[in-house]
């Protein structure tokens, strides 16, 4: 019963965080409210969640990273692939070395290997935290795609560095050659598992659907199981389960581009995944907050590990680590943008300091940092306590909260009026796709109505119905084949028509509910009619 109670409290906190973030006039992202509510639960309720890092990784990261990989625009990911790899791999190694040496210099009581381990867990940005910031701060699309791509890929490099830092702390030895080979195995093996499993499962379920028909419930369940399967198989072979989940999501986008799933399956599946994303994201940050009172309670003992007795020294260390992370990230991003010119066809010039600053502030740390630091072992090989473990956990939590607060305050200021390098308009691409789809629809309607009407006495009914439908498609084509001014006028006319349709749908729904209340319409028939109206509104509002 206690476990069920904890789960229900976590879900309630997620709901309340959404209400508070909209109710209070504070420009803070939802994760900060969730951390605060989690801390309140930890203080008031006599409940404690023992956060097992392995279970935490398994329950939360595979589905969320899978979904991010599935939904991220693949073209944008590949277009800025060089910049993303520089940030996801080069910046992580640069940060581990630089911040590790800085922490060891600042806190000599922390062994160098442990300092590198702490630097490894604070080096990767968190895709969940980045997405949460983006919901409150209007980050430009291209910058957001780079941040999402970086945070999807840098987890593996950061956790591999953590693994070797822990091994060095336990054994006192380190081999650069072994580390490089192991990294290749971890990365390539994880990607291979994710791609192979998703492609195989996709082919199998398409074959079953063609033979036996499609069951939307089973299709949704398969999509839920794929990330967990990829993660577990990869970890079984000592590869990166995180990269396996990301690769599975990216592959899922290619598999689903065949369009074999039914419309009802896609609609229901999107809804299920949206709920999972909202719930899991929220619970992660509530759990972070729930751990906070326990960590703060041991602050008096923790600060003694540094050779000081005043608790405020811990705040100084947290601030110094955040400044170090920001400085290294600023330098690396500036150099990366200088070399890549933030695009292939752009002239090489000095990057805007505001653009580089925004990219630096957006390097938010989150759940992966906390879960990673909790994997630090409790004891050494000889049974003695692992050095400075509590201190590393405290500093990691401080870095997470500080990065969230700084990004929430600093990003709106930096992004206000920021001009990104010009992006090509996608309007022409959208118009071509809509015209091609409309032409294919007209051809198919003409073929089907001929087949259905052949040899029938009421063939004129089929012709009239086909003509009415084709007129709508022809109007869509005409509104997009003129000059720019005519096309703009046509889109404006369509927008007006959509607004009128939405108003009409709401009026229909209101009248149906009124008839139900007056018992002029049965509940079963009302559900059928409301479902039809809801689907139409979702189509027009989307």
Short mmCIF file of C-alpha atoms in Angstrom, two decimals:
data_model
loop_
_atom_site.label_atom_id
_atom_site.label_comp_id
_atom_site.label_asym_id
_atom_site.label_seq_id
_atom_site.Cartn_x
_atom_site.Cartn_y
_atom_site.Cartn_z
CA UNK A 1 0.00 0.00 0.00
CA UNK A 2 2.86 2.38 0.74
CA UNK A 3 4.24 1.98 -2.79
CA UNK A 4 0.82 2.67 -4.31
CA UNK A 5 0.41 5.72 -2.08
CA UNK A 6 3.79 7.06 -3.17
CA UNK A 7 2.93 6.60 -6.85
CA UNK A 8 -0.41 8.39 -6.40
CA UNK A 9 1.28 11.26 -4.55
CA UNK A 10 3.82 11.61 -7.35
CA UNK A 11 1.07 11.73 -9.97
CA UNK A 12 -0.87 14.30 -7.90
CA UNK A 13 2.27 16.44 -7.65
CA UNK A 14 2.67 16.32 -11.45
CA UNK A 15 -0.91 17.57 -11.88
CA UNK A 16 -0.50 20.33 -9.28
CA UNK A 17 2.77 21.49 -10.86
CA UNK A 18 0.97 22.15 -14.12
CA UNK A 19 -1.70 24.18 -12.34
CA UNK A 20 0.82 26.19 -10.31
CA UNK A 21 3.05 26.94 -13.31
CA UNK A 22 0.06 28.50 -15.09
CA UNK A 23 -1.44 30.13 -11.99
CA UNK A 24 1.60 31.88 -10.52
CA UNK A 25 3.01 34.89 -12.42
CA UNK A 26 6.56 33.54 -12.26
CA UNK A 27 8.54 32.93 -15.48
CA UNK A 28 9.75 29.55 -14.24
CA UNK A 29 9.48 26.22 -16.05
CA UNK A 30 7.31 23.43 -14.76
CA UNK A 31 10.25 21.24 -13.59
CA UNK A 32 11.14 23.77 -10.87
CA UNK A 33 7.60 23.58 -9.49
CA UNK A 34 7.80 19.81 -9.66
CA UNK A 35 11.10 19.79 -7.74
CA UNK A 36 9.57 22.09 -5.11
CA UNK A 37 6.49 19.87 -4.71
CA UNK A 38 8.72 16.80 -4.49
CA UNK A 39 10.75 18.47 -1.74
CA UNK A 40 7.50 19.31 0.06
CA UNK A 41 6.44 15.66 -0.13
CA UNK A 42 9.82 14.63 1.24
CA UNK A 43 9.51 17.08 4.15
CA UNK A 44 5.86 16.67 5.11
CA UNK A 45 4.95 13.10 4.22
CA UNK A 46 6.62 10.28 6.09
CA UNK A 47 7.45 8.58 2.81
CA UNK A 48 10.83 7.92 1.25
CA UNK A 49 11.62 6.74 -2.27
CA UNK A 50 14.80 4.72 -2.47
CA UNK A 51 16.03 5.73 -5.90
CA UNK A 52 17.75 2.71 -7.43
CA UNK A 53 19.68 4.12 -10.42
CA UNK A 54 19.31 0.95 -12.53
CA UNK A 55 15.52 0.87 -12.05
CA UNK A 56 15.34 4.62 -12.60
CA UNK A 57 17.22 4.36 -15.89
CA UNK A 58 15.08 1.43 -17.04
CA UNK A 59 11.67 2.86 -16.16
CA UNK A 60 12.03 6.44 -17.36
CA UNK A 61 14.84 6.96 -19.85
CA UNK A 62 14.10 4.36 -22.61
CA UNK A 63 10.54 5.52 -23.42
CA UNK A 64 11.36 9.23 -23.20
CA UNK A 65 14.53 9.03 -25.29
CA UNK A 66 12.79 6.71 -27.75
CA UNK A 67 9.97 9.21 -28.20
CA UNK A 68 12.37 12.13 -28.62
CA UNK A 69 14.30 10.17 -31.24
CA UNK A 70 11.06 9.21 -32.98
CA UNK A 71 9.67 12.74 -33.15
CA UNK A 72 12.82 14.79 -33.76
CA UNK A 73 12.96 16.11 -37.36
CA UNK A 74 15.48 13.77 -38.99
CA UNK A 75 16.37 16.23 -41.75
CA UNK A 76 17.28 18.91 -39.20
CA UNK A 77 19.29 16.39 -37.20
CA UNK A 78 21.35 15.37 -40.22
CA UNK A 79 21.71 18.95 -41.48
CA UNK A 80 23.39 20.07 -38.27
CA UNK A 81 24.93 16.65 -37.60
CA UNK A 82 28.51 17.98 -37.45
CA UNK A 83 27.64 20.62 -34.86
CA UNK A 84 25.62 18.10 -32.83
CA UNK A 85 28.46 15.57 -32.79
CA UNK A 86 30.95 18.25 -31.76
CA UNK A 87 28.72 19.12 -28.81
CA UNK A 88 27.67 15.57 -27.92
CA UNK A 89 31.12 14.01 -28.05
CA UNK A 90 33.86 16.64 -28.13
CA UNK A 91 32.28 18.98 -25.58
CA UNK A 92 31.60 16.12 -23.15
CA UNK A 93 35.24 14.96 -23.17
CA UNK A 94 36.43 18.57 -22.97
CA UNK A 95 34.12 19.16 -19.98
CA UNK A 96 35.10 15.96 -18.18
CA UNK A 97 38.79 16.83 -18.37
CA UNK A 98 38.44 20.56 -17.69
CA UNK A 99 35.82 20.43 -14.93
CA UNK A 100 37.39 17.33 -13.38
CA UNK A 101 40.73 19.10 -12.96
CA UNK A 102 38.95 22.25 -11.76
CA UNK A 103 36.96 20.37 -9.10
CA UNK A 104 40.06 18.54 -7.86
CA UNK A 105 41.96 21.86 -7.66
CA UNK A 106 39.05 23.51 -5.84
CA UNK A 107 38.37 20.58 -3.48
CA UNK A 108 41.66 18.75 -2.92
CA UNK A 109 39.92 16.36 -0.50
CA UNK A 110 38.06 14.87 -3.48
CA UNK A 111 40.31 12.34 -5.30
CA UNK A 112 41.04 13.11 -8.94
CA UNK A 113 39.19 10.02 -10.21
CA UNK A 114 36.09 10.99 -8.19
CA UNK A 115 36.36 14.55 -9.51
CA UNK A 116 36.39 13.16 -13.06
CA UNK A 117 33.35 11.01 -12.18
CA UNK A 118 31.48 14.09 -10.93
CA UNK A 119 32.49 16.01 -14.07
CA UNK A 120 31.23 13.11 -16.20
CA UNK A 121 27.73 13.15 -14.67
CA UNK A 122 27.35 16.94 -14.98
CA UNK A 123 28.70 17.03 -18.55
CA UNK A 124 25.66 15.72 -20.50
CA UNK A 125 22.68 17.99 -20.95
CA UNK A 126 19.28 16.49 -20.32
CA UNK A 127 16.73 16.20 -23.18
CA UNK A 128 13.84 16.17 -20.72
CA UNK A 129 15.01 19.36 -19.03
CA UNK A 130 15.71 21.05 -22.38
CA UNK A 131 12.20 20.21 -23.61
CA UNK A 132 10.71 21.49 -20.37
CA UNK A 133 12.54 24.82 -20.72
CA UNK A 134 11.37 25.10 -24.35
CA UNK A 135 7.74 24.88 -23.27
CA UNK A 136 8.11 28.16 -21.36
CA UNK A 137 10.82 29.92 -23.35
CA UNK A 138 10.32 30.31 -27.14
CA UNK A 139 13.62 28.83 -28.32
CA UNK A 140 14.21 29.20 -32.10
CA UNK A 141 13.52 25.97 -33.96
CA UNK A 142 17.00 25.37 -35.33
CA UNK A 143 18.62 25.99 -31.96
CA UNK A 144 16.11 23.64 -30.33
CA UNK A 145 16.87 20.91 -32.86
CA UNK A 146 20.59 21.21 -32.12
CA UNK A 147 19.98 21.11 -28.36
CA UNK A 148 17.69 18.11 -28.66
CA UNK A 149 20.13 16.27 -30.88
CA UNK A 150 23.01 17.04 -28.54
CA UNK A 151 21.14 15.92 -25.43
CA UNK A 152 20.00 12.71 -27.12
CA UNK A 153 23.56 11.67 -27.95
CA UNK A 154 25.75 13.08 -25.18
CA UNK A 155 24.27 10.85 -22.46
CA UNK A 156 26.17 7.84 -23.74
CA UNK A 157 29.51 9.66 -23.91
CA UNK A 158 29.05 11.12 -20.43
CA UNK A 159 28.05 7.80 -18.86
CA UNK A 160 30.94 5.98 -20.54
CA UNK A 161 33.34 8.55 -19.07
CA UNK A 162 31.64 7.99 -15.70
CA UNK A 163 32.16 4.25 -15.99
CA UNK A 164 35.91 4.64 -16.56
CA UNK A 165 36.24 7.26 -13.83
CA UNK A 166 34.61 4.88 -11.33
CA UNK A 167 36.86 2.04 -12.48
CA UNK A 168 39.90 4.27 -12.03
CA UNK A 169 38.75 5.25 -8.54
CA UNK A 170 38.25 1.60 -7.55
CA UNK A 171 41.41 0.15 -9.10
CA UNK A 172 43.74 3.13 -9.29
CA UNK A 173 44.54 2.44 -12.97
CA UNK A 174 43.33 3.86 -16.30
CA UNK A 175 44.00 2.84 -19.90
CA UNK A 176 43.19 5.35 -22.65
CA UNK A 177 43.33 2.65 -25.33
CA UNK A 178 40.94 0.41 -23.43
CA UNK A 179 38.63 3.37 -22.83
CA UNK A 180 38.55 4.26 -26.55
CA UNK A 181 37.85 0.67 -27.63
CA UNK A 182 35.18 0.28 -24.98
CA UNK A 183 33.54 3.51 -26.06
CA UNK A 184 33.36 2.29 -29.66
CA UNK A 185 31.81 -0.99 -28.53
CA UNK A 186 29.32 0.73 -26.23
CA UNK A 187 28.25 3.30 -28.84
CA UNK A 188 28.21 1.19 -32.01
CA UNK A 189 26.75 -1.82 -30.21
CA UNK A 190 23.93 0.24 -28.73
CA UNK A 191 23.08 1.82 -32.08
CA UNK A 192 23.13 -1.58 -33.81
CA UNK A 193 20.80 -3.11 -31.21
CA UNK A 194 18.32 -0.23 -31.43
CA UNK A 195 18.25 -0.19 -35.23
CA UNK A 196 18.16 -3.97 -35.62
CA UNK A 197 15.42 -4.60 -33.08
CA UNK A 198 13.14 -1.82 -34.33
CA UNK A 199 13.55 -2.78 -37.99
CA UNK A 200 12.87 -6.46 -37.23
CA UNK A 201 9.83 -5.75 -35.07
CA UNK A 202 8.49 -3.29 -37.64
CA UNK A 203 8.76 -5.78 -40.47
CA UNK A 204 7.17 -8.52 -38.35
CA UNK A 205 4.17 -6.46 -37.25
CA UNK A 206 3.57 -5.21 -40.79
CA UNK A 207 3.59 -8.81 -42.03
CA UNK A 208 1.10 -9.86 -39.33
CA UNK A 209 -1.13 -6.84 -40.08
CA UNK A 210 -1.23 -7.67 -43.79
CA UNK A 211 -2.10 -11.30 -43.10
CA UNK A 212 -4.48 -11.01 -40.14
CA UNK A 213 -5.55 -7.38 -40.05
CA UNK A 214 -4.41 -4.63 -37.69
CA UNK A 215 -5.27 -4.51 -34.00
CA UNK A 216 -4.61 -0.95 -32.79
CA UNK A 217 -4.22 -2.01 -29.15
CA UNK A 218 -1.47 -4.49 -30.02
CA UNK A 219 0.26 -1.95 -32.27
CA UNK A 220 0.37 0.60 -29.46
CA UNK A 221 1.66 -1.97 -26.98
CA UNK A 222 4.42 -3.00 -29.40
CA UNK A 223 5.56 0.62 -29.70
CA UNK A 224 5.71 0.81 -25.89
CA UNK A 225 7.78 -2.36 -25.57
CA UNK A 226 10.37 -1.56 -28.25
CA UNK A 227 12.40 1.00 -26.21
CA UNK A 228 12.52 -1.27 -23.16
CA UNK A 229 13.55 -4.24 -25.30
CA UNK A 230 16.29 -2.24 -27.02
CA UNK A 231 17.59 -0.93 -23.70
CA UNK A 232 17.66 -4.33 -21.96
CA UNK A 233 19.26 -6.17 -24.89
CA UNK A 234 21.95 -3.52 -25.26
CA UNK A 235 22.73 -3.54 -21.54
CA UNK A 236 22.87 -7.35 -21.65
CA UNK A 237 25.72 -7.08 -24.15
CA UNK A 238 27.35 -4.28 -22.11
CA UNK A 239 26.45 -1.67 -24.73
CA UNK A 240 24.73 1.68 -24.27
CA UNK A 241 21.05 1.11 -23.54
CA UNK A 242 20.48 4.86 -23.83
CA UNK A 243 21.90 5.00 -27.36
CA UNK A 244 19.91 1.86 -28.20
CA UNK A 245 16.68 3.61 -27.16
CA UNK A 246 17.58 6.73 -29.18
CA UNK A 247 18.53 4.66 -32.25
CA UNK A 248 15.28 2.70 -31.89
CA UNK A 249 13.30 5.95 -31.92
CA UNK A 250 15.09 7.29 -34.99
CA UNK A 251 14.58 3.95 -36.77
CA UNK A 252 10.90 3.95 -35.79
CA UNK A 253 10.50 7.18 -37.73
CA UNK A 254 11.87 5.48 -40.86
CA UNK A 255 9.79 2.31 -40.30
CA UNK A 256 6.56 4.29 -39.85
CA UNK A 257 7.22 6.40 -42.96
CA UNK A 258 5.80 3.46 -44.94
CA UNK A 259 2.36 4.57 -43.73
CA UNK A 260 0.99 1.06 -43.17
CA UNK A 261 -0.54 1.79 -39.75
CA UNK A 262 -4.22 2.67 -39.74
CA UNK A 263 -5.31 6.23 -38.97
CA UNK A 264 -7.08 5.20 -35.74
CA UNK A 265 -3.89 3.45 -34.56
CA UNK A 266 -1.76 6.55 -35.15
CA UNK A 267 -4.26 8.82 -33.37
CA UNK A 268 -4.57 6.55 -30.32
CA UNK A 269 -0.84 5.87 -30.23
CA UNK A 270 0.02 9.57 -30.25
CA UNK A 271 -2.39 10.15 -27.37
CA UNK A 272 -0.93 7.31 -25.31
CA UNK A 273 2.63 8.50 -25.89
CA UNK A 274 1.71 12.12 -25.04
CA UNK A 275 0.32 10.96 -21.68
CA UNK A 276 3.41 8.84 -21.00
CA UNK A 277 5.72 11.73 -21.87
CA UNK A 278 3.85 14.18 -19.65
CA UNK A 279 3.65 11.76 -16.71
CA UNK A 280 7.21 10.42 -16.86
CA UNK A 281 8.76 13.88 -17.31
CA UNK A 282 6.85 15.15 -14.29
CA UNK A 283 7.59 12.18 -12.04
CA UNK A 284 11.31 12.43 -12.77
CA UNK A 285 11.55 15.98 -11.44
CA UNK A 286 9.21 15.29 -8.50
CA UNK A 287 11.54 12.43 -7.55
CA UNK A 288 14.51 14.79 -7.80
CA UNK A 289 12.81 17.12 -5.36
CA UNK A 290 11.84 14.26 -3.05
CA UNK A 291 15.52 13.36 -2.68
CA UNK A 292 16.43 16.97 -1.82
CA UNK A 293 15.55 16.99 1.94
CA UNK A 294 17.65 13.88 2.57
CA UNK A 295 20.61 15.40 0.71
CA UNK A 296 20.28 18.75 2.51
CA UNK A 297 19.91 17.02 5.88
CA UNK A 298 23.42 15.65 5.49
CA UNK A 299 24.90 18.99 4.37
CA UNK A 300 26.59 19.57 7.74
CA UNK A 301 28.48 16.30 7.47
CA UNK A 302 29.06 16.72 3.74
CA UNK A 303 30.78 20.09 4.02
CA UNK A 304 33.34 18.61 6.43
CA UNK A 305 34.60 16.44 3.57
CA UNK A 306 35.89 19.62 1.93
CA UNK A 307 37.86 20.68 5.00
CA UNK A 308 35.37 23.46 5.90
CA UNK A 309 32.66 23.71 8.56
CA UNK A 310 30.35 26.39 7.12
CA UNK A 311 27.53 25.06 4.94
CA UNK A 312 27.68 28.09 2.63
CA UNK A 313 30.91 26.68 1.17
CA UNK A 314 28.75 24.07 -0.60
CA UNK A 315 26.84 26.88 -2.33
CA UNK A 316 30.15 28.42 -3.37
CA UNK A 317 31.26 25.10 -4.90
CA UNK A 318 27.95 24.65 -6.73
CA UNK A 319 28.16 28.18 -8.15
CA UNK A 320 31.80 27.71 -9.15
CA UNK A 321 31.06 24.42 -10.95
CA UNK A 322 28.16 26.03 -12.83
CA UNK A 323 30.36 28.95 -13.85
CA UNK A 324 33.04 26.53 -15.01
CA UNK A 325 30.53 24.52 -17.02
CA UNK A 326 29.15 27.70 -18.61
CA UNK A 327 32.63 29.01 -19.47
CA UNK A 328 33.76 25.75 -21.09
CA UNK A 329 30.48 25.40 -22.96
CA UNK A 330 30.66 29.02 -24.16
CA UNK A 331 34.21 28.53 -25.45
CA UNK A 332 33.41 25.23 -27.17
CA UNK A 333 30.18 26.49 -28.76
CA UNK A 334 31.91 29.62 -30.02
CA UNK A 335 34.70 27.57 -31.56
CA UNK A 336 32.28 25.04 -33.02
CA UNK A 337 30.12 27.74 -34.62
CA UNK A 338 33.24 29.54 -35.84
CA UNK A 339 34.49 26.41 -37.62
CA UNK A 340 31.14 25.20 -38.97
CA UNK A 341 29.71 28.71 -39.55
CA UNK A 342 26.41 27.31 -38.26
CA UNK A 343 25.59 26.07 -41.72
CA UNK A 344 27.18 24.85 -44.93
CA UNK A 345 26.54 27.79 -47.20
CA UNK A 346 27.10 30.61 -44.74
CA UNK A 347 30.13 32.89 -44.86
CA UNK A 348 32.64 32.35 -42.10
CA UNK A 349 32.23 35.11 -39.56
CA UNK A 350 32.43 35.67 -35.83
CA UNK A 351 29.35 34.10 -34.18
CA UNK A 352 26.99 36.39 -32.30
CA UNK A 353 27.85 36.40 -28.60
CA UNK A 354 24.14 36.34 -27.77
CA UNK A 355 23.64 33.24 -29.90
CA UNK A 356 26.60 31.51 -28.26
CA UNK A 357 25.41 32.68 -24.85
CA UNK A 358 21.93 31.32 -25.45
CA UNK A 359 23.36 27.96 -26.49
CA UNK A 360 25.48 27.99 -23.33
CA UNK A 361 22.60 28.88 -21.00
CA UNK A 362 20.45 26.19 -22.62
CA UNK A 363 22.86 23.45 -21.46
CA UNK A 364 20.45 22.38 -18.72
CA UNK A 365 21.23 19.41 -16.48
CA UNK A 366 18.50 17.11 -15.22
CA UNK A 367 17.52 13.59 -14.26
CA UNK A 368 20.40 11.85 -16.03
CA UNK A 369 22.89 13.79 -13.91
CA UNK A 370 21.26 12.72 -10.64
CA UNK A 371 20.73 9.12 -11.72
CA UNK A 372 24.31 8.96 -12.94
CA UNK A 373 25.84 10.24 -9.70
CA UNK A 374 23.74 7.77 -7.70
CA UNK A 375 25.51 4.94 -9.54
CA UNK A 376 28.68 5.81 -7.63
CA UNK A 377 29.46 2.72 -5.53
CA UNK A 378 29.00 2.81 -1.77
CA UNK A 379 32.31 1.13 -0.99
CA UNK A 380 35.77 0.61 -2.43
CA UNK A 381 37.25 -2.76 -3.32
CA UNK A 382 38.58 -3.16 0.25
CA UNK A 383 35.22 -2.37 1.84
CA UNK A 384 36.06 1.19 2.85
CA UNK A 385 33.53 3.96 2.02
CA UNK A 386 33.73 5.42 -1.49
CA UNK A 387 35.47 8.80 -1.09
CA UNK A 388 33.37 11.99 -1.26
CA UNK A 389 30.26 10.17 -2.53
CA UNK A 390 27.80 12.31 -0.52
CA UNK A 391 29.62 15.46 -1.60
CA UNK A 392 29.37 14.47 -5.28
CA UNK A 393 25.63 13.81 -4.91
CA UNK A 394 25.05 17.17 -3.21
CA UNK A 395 27.02 19.10 -5.83
CA UNK A 396 25.19 17.31 -8.66
CA UNK A 397 21.80 18.25 -7.23
CA UNK A 398 22.99 21.84 -6.84
CA UNK A 399 24.14 21.94 -10.47
CA UNK A 400 20.77 20.62 -11.67
CA UNK A 401 18.70 23.21 -9.80
CA UNK A 402 21.04 26.10 -10.57
CA UNK A 403 21.15 25.31 -14.31
CA UNK A 404 17.34 25.19 -14.44
CA UNK A 405 16.98 28.52 -12.64
CA UNK A 406 19.69 30.25 -14.68
CA UNK A 407 18.25 28.99 -17.97
CA UNK A 408 14.75 30.12 -16.97
CA UNK A 409 15.99 33.63 -16.16
CA UNK A 410 18.81 34.06 -18.68
CA UNK A 411 17.35 32.52 -21.84
CA UNK A 412 14.38 34.92 -22.25
CA UNK A 413 16.77 37.88 -21.94
CA UNK A 414 19.27 36.47 -24.45
CA UNK A 415 16.64 35.29 -26.92
CA UNK A 416 14.66 38.54 -26.92
CA UNK A 417 15.18 39.95 -30.40
CA UNK A 418 17.90 37.45 -31.24
CA UNK A 419 18.25 37.02 -35.01
CA UNK A 420 19.16 33.48 -36.03
CA UNK A 421 20.78 32.74 -39.40
CA UNK A 422 17.98 32.82 -41.99
CA UNK A 423 16.16 29.56 -42.55
CA UNK A 424 14.65 28.62 -45.90
CA UNK A 425 10.87 28.80 -45.93
CA UNK A 426 9.06 25.47 -45.87
CA UNK A 427 5.90 26.94 -47.34
CA UNK A 428 6.78 25.96 -50.92
CA UNK A 429 7.56 22.42 -49.76
CA UNK A 430 4.21 22.23 -47.96
CA UNK A 431 2.36 23.57 -51.01
CA UNK A 432 4.00 20.99 -53.28
CA UNK A 433 3.08 18.18 -50.90
CA UNK A 434 -0.55 19.33 -50.59
CA UNK A 435 -0.90 19.72 -54.36
CA UNK A 436 0.59 16.27 -55.01
CA UNK A 437 -1.67 14.70 -52.37
CA UNK A 438 -4.74 16.44 -53.82
CA UNK A 439 -3.90 15.29 -57.35
CA UNK A 440 -3.47 11.70 -56.12
CA UNK A 441 -6.81 11.95 -54.30
CA UNK A 442 -8.62 13.22 -57.43
CA UNK A 443 -7.20 10.42 -59.54
CA UNK A 444 -8.19 7.78 -56.98
CA UNK A 445 -11.71 9.20 -56.53
CA UNK A 446 -12.20 9.17 -60.31
CA UNK A 447 -11.04 5.55 -60.52
CA UNK A 448 -13.14 4.32 -57.60
CA UNK A 449 -16.32 6.06 -58.70
CA UNK A 450 -16.01 4.52 -62.16
CA UNK A 451 -15.58 1.06 -60.63
CA UNK A 452 -18.52 1.50 -58.26
CA UNK A 453 -20.86 3.09 -60.79
CA UNK A 454 -20.18 0.67 -63.65
CA UNK A 455 -23.36 -1.13 -64.73
CA UNK A 456 -25.58 0.55 -62.11
CA UNK A 457 -28.79 2.44 -62.78
CA UNK A 458 -27.95 5.10 -60.20
CA UNK A 459 -24.50 5.85 -61.61
CA UNK A 460 -25.29 9.57 -61.60
CA UNK A 461 -25.32 9.52 -57.78
CA UNK A 462 -21.72 8.27 -57.76
CA UNK A 463 -20.68 10.88 -60.30
CA UNK A 464 -22.32 13.68 -58.31
CA UNK A 465 -20.74 12.54 -55.03
CA UNK A 466 -17.32 12.26 -56.66
CA UNK A 467 -17.69 15.68 -58.21
CA UNK A 468 -18.49 17.30 -54.85
CA UNK A 469 -15.42 15.75 -53.23
CA UNK A 470 -13.10 16.54 -56.14
CA UNK A 471 -14.22 20.18 -56.14
CA UNK A 472 -12.72 20.58 -52.67
CA UNK A 473 -9.41 19.12 -53.81
CA UNK A 474 -9.37 21.27 -56.96
CA UNK A 475 -9.92 24.35 -54.80
CA UNK A 476 -6.92 23.34 -52.69
CA UNK A 477 -4.77 23.03 -55.82
CA UNK A 478 -5.92 26.35 -57.28
CA UNK A 479 -5.17 28.18 -54.01
CA UNK A 480 -1.53 27.03 -54.17
CA UNK A 481 -0.66 27.23 -57.87
CA UNK A 482 -0.87 31.00 -58.36
CA UNK A 483 1.66 33.70 -57.60
CA UNK A 484 2.82 34.47 -54.06
CA UNK A 485 0.12 37.10 -53.43
CA UNK A 486 -2.69 34.83 -54.68
CA UNK A 487 -1.38 31.91 -52.61
CA UNK A 488 -1.23 34.09 -49.49
CA UNK A 489 -4.79 35.23 -50.12
CA UNK A 490 -5.88 31.62 -50.57
CA UNK A 491 -4.27 30.55 -47.27
CA UNK A 492 -5.94 33.47 -45.49
CA UNK A 493 -9.29 32.38 -46.93
CA UNK A 494 -8.65 28.84 -45.69
CA UNK A 495 -7.79 30.18 -42.22
CA UNK A 496 -11.10 32.08 -42.12
CA UNK A 497 -12.95 28.95 -43.23
CA UNK A 498 -11.24 26.90 -40.50
CA UNK A 499 -12.24 29.43 -37.83
CA UNK A 500 -15.84 29.28 -39.01
CA UNK A 501 -15.81 25.47 -39.06
CA UNK A 502 -14.41 25.36 -35.50
CA UNK A 503 -17.13 27.74 -34.30
CA UNK A 504 -19.77 25.59 -36.00
CA UNK A 505 -18.38 22.38 -34.44
CA UNK A 506 -18.49 23.91 -30.95
CA UNK A 507 -22.09 24.97 -31.53
CA UNK A 508 -22.98 21.44 -32.67
CA UNK A 509 -21.36 19.93 -29.58
CA UNK A 510 -23.13 22.37 -27.25
CA UNK A 511 -26.50 21.52 -28.78
CA UNK A 512 -25.91 17.76 -28.53
CA UNK A 513 -25.00 18.04 -24.82
CA UNK A 514 -28.10 20.18 -24.28
CA UNK A 515 -30.25 17.50 -25.89
CA UNK A 516 -28.68 14.86 -23.65
CA UNK A 517 -29.41 16.90 -20.52
CA UNK A 518 -33.03 17.30 -21.65
CA UNK A 519 -33.17 13.53 -22.36
CA UNK A 520 -33.96 14.09 -26.02
CA UNK A 521 -30.90 12.08 -27.09
CA UNK A 522 -29.54 8.79 -25.77
CA UNK A 523 -26.05 8.65 -24.24
CA UNK A 524 -24.76 6.02 -26.68
CA UNK A 525 -25.79 8.03 -29.73
CA UNK A 526 -24.42 11.19 -28.11
CA UNK A 527 -21.01 9.55 -27.63
CA UNK A 528 -20.97 8.57 -31.30
CA UNK A 529 -21.81 12.09 -32.48
CA UNK A 530 -19.42 13.79 -30.04
CA UNK A 531 -16.59 11.49 -31.14
CA UNK A 532 -17.16 12.51 -34.78
CA UNK A 533 -17.13 16.21 -33.81
CA UNK A 534 -14.01 15.77 -31.67
CA UNK A 535 -12.12 14.14 -34.53
CA UNK A 536 -13.12 16.93 -36.90
CA UNK A 537 -12.09 19.61 -34.38
CA UNK A 538 -8.75 17.90 -33.79
CA UNK A 539 -8.18 17.90 -37.55
CA UNK A 540 -9.08 21.58 -38.03
CA UNK A 541 -7.38 22.83 -34.85
CA UNK A 542 -4.15 20.93 -35.63
#
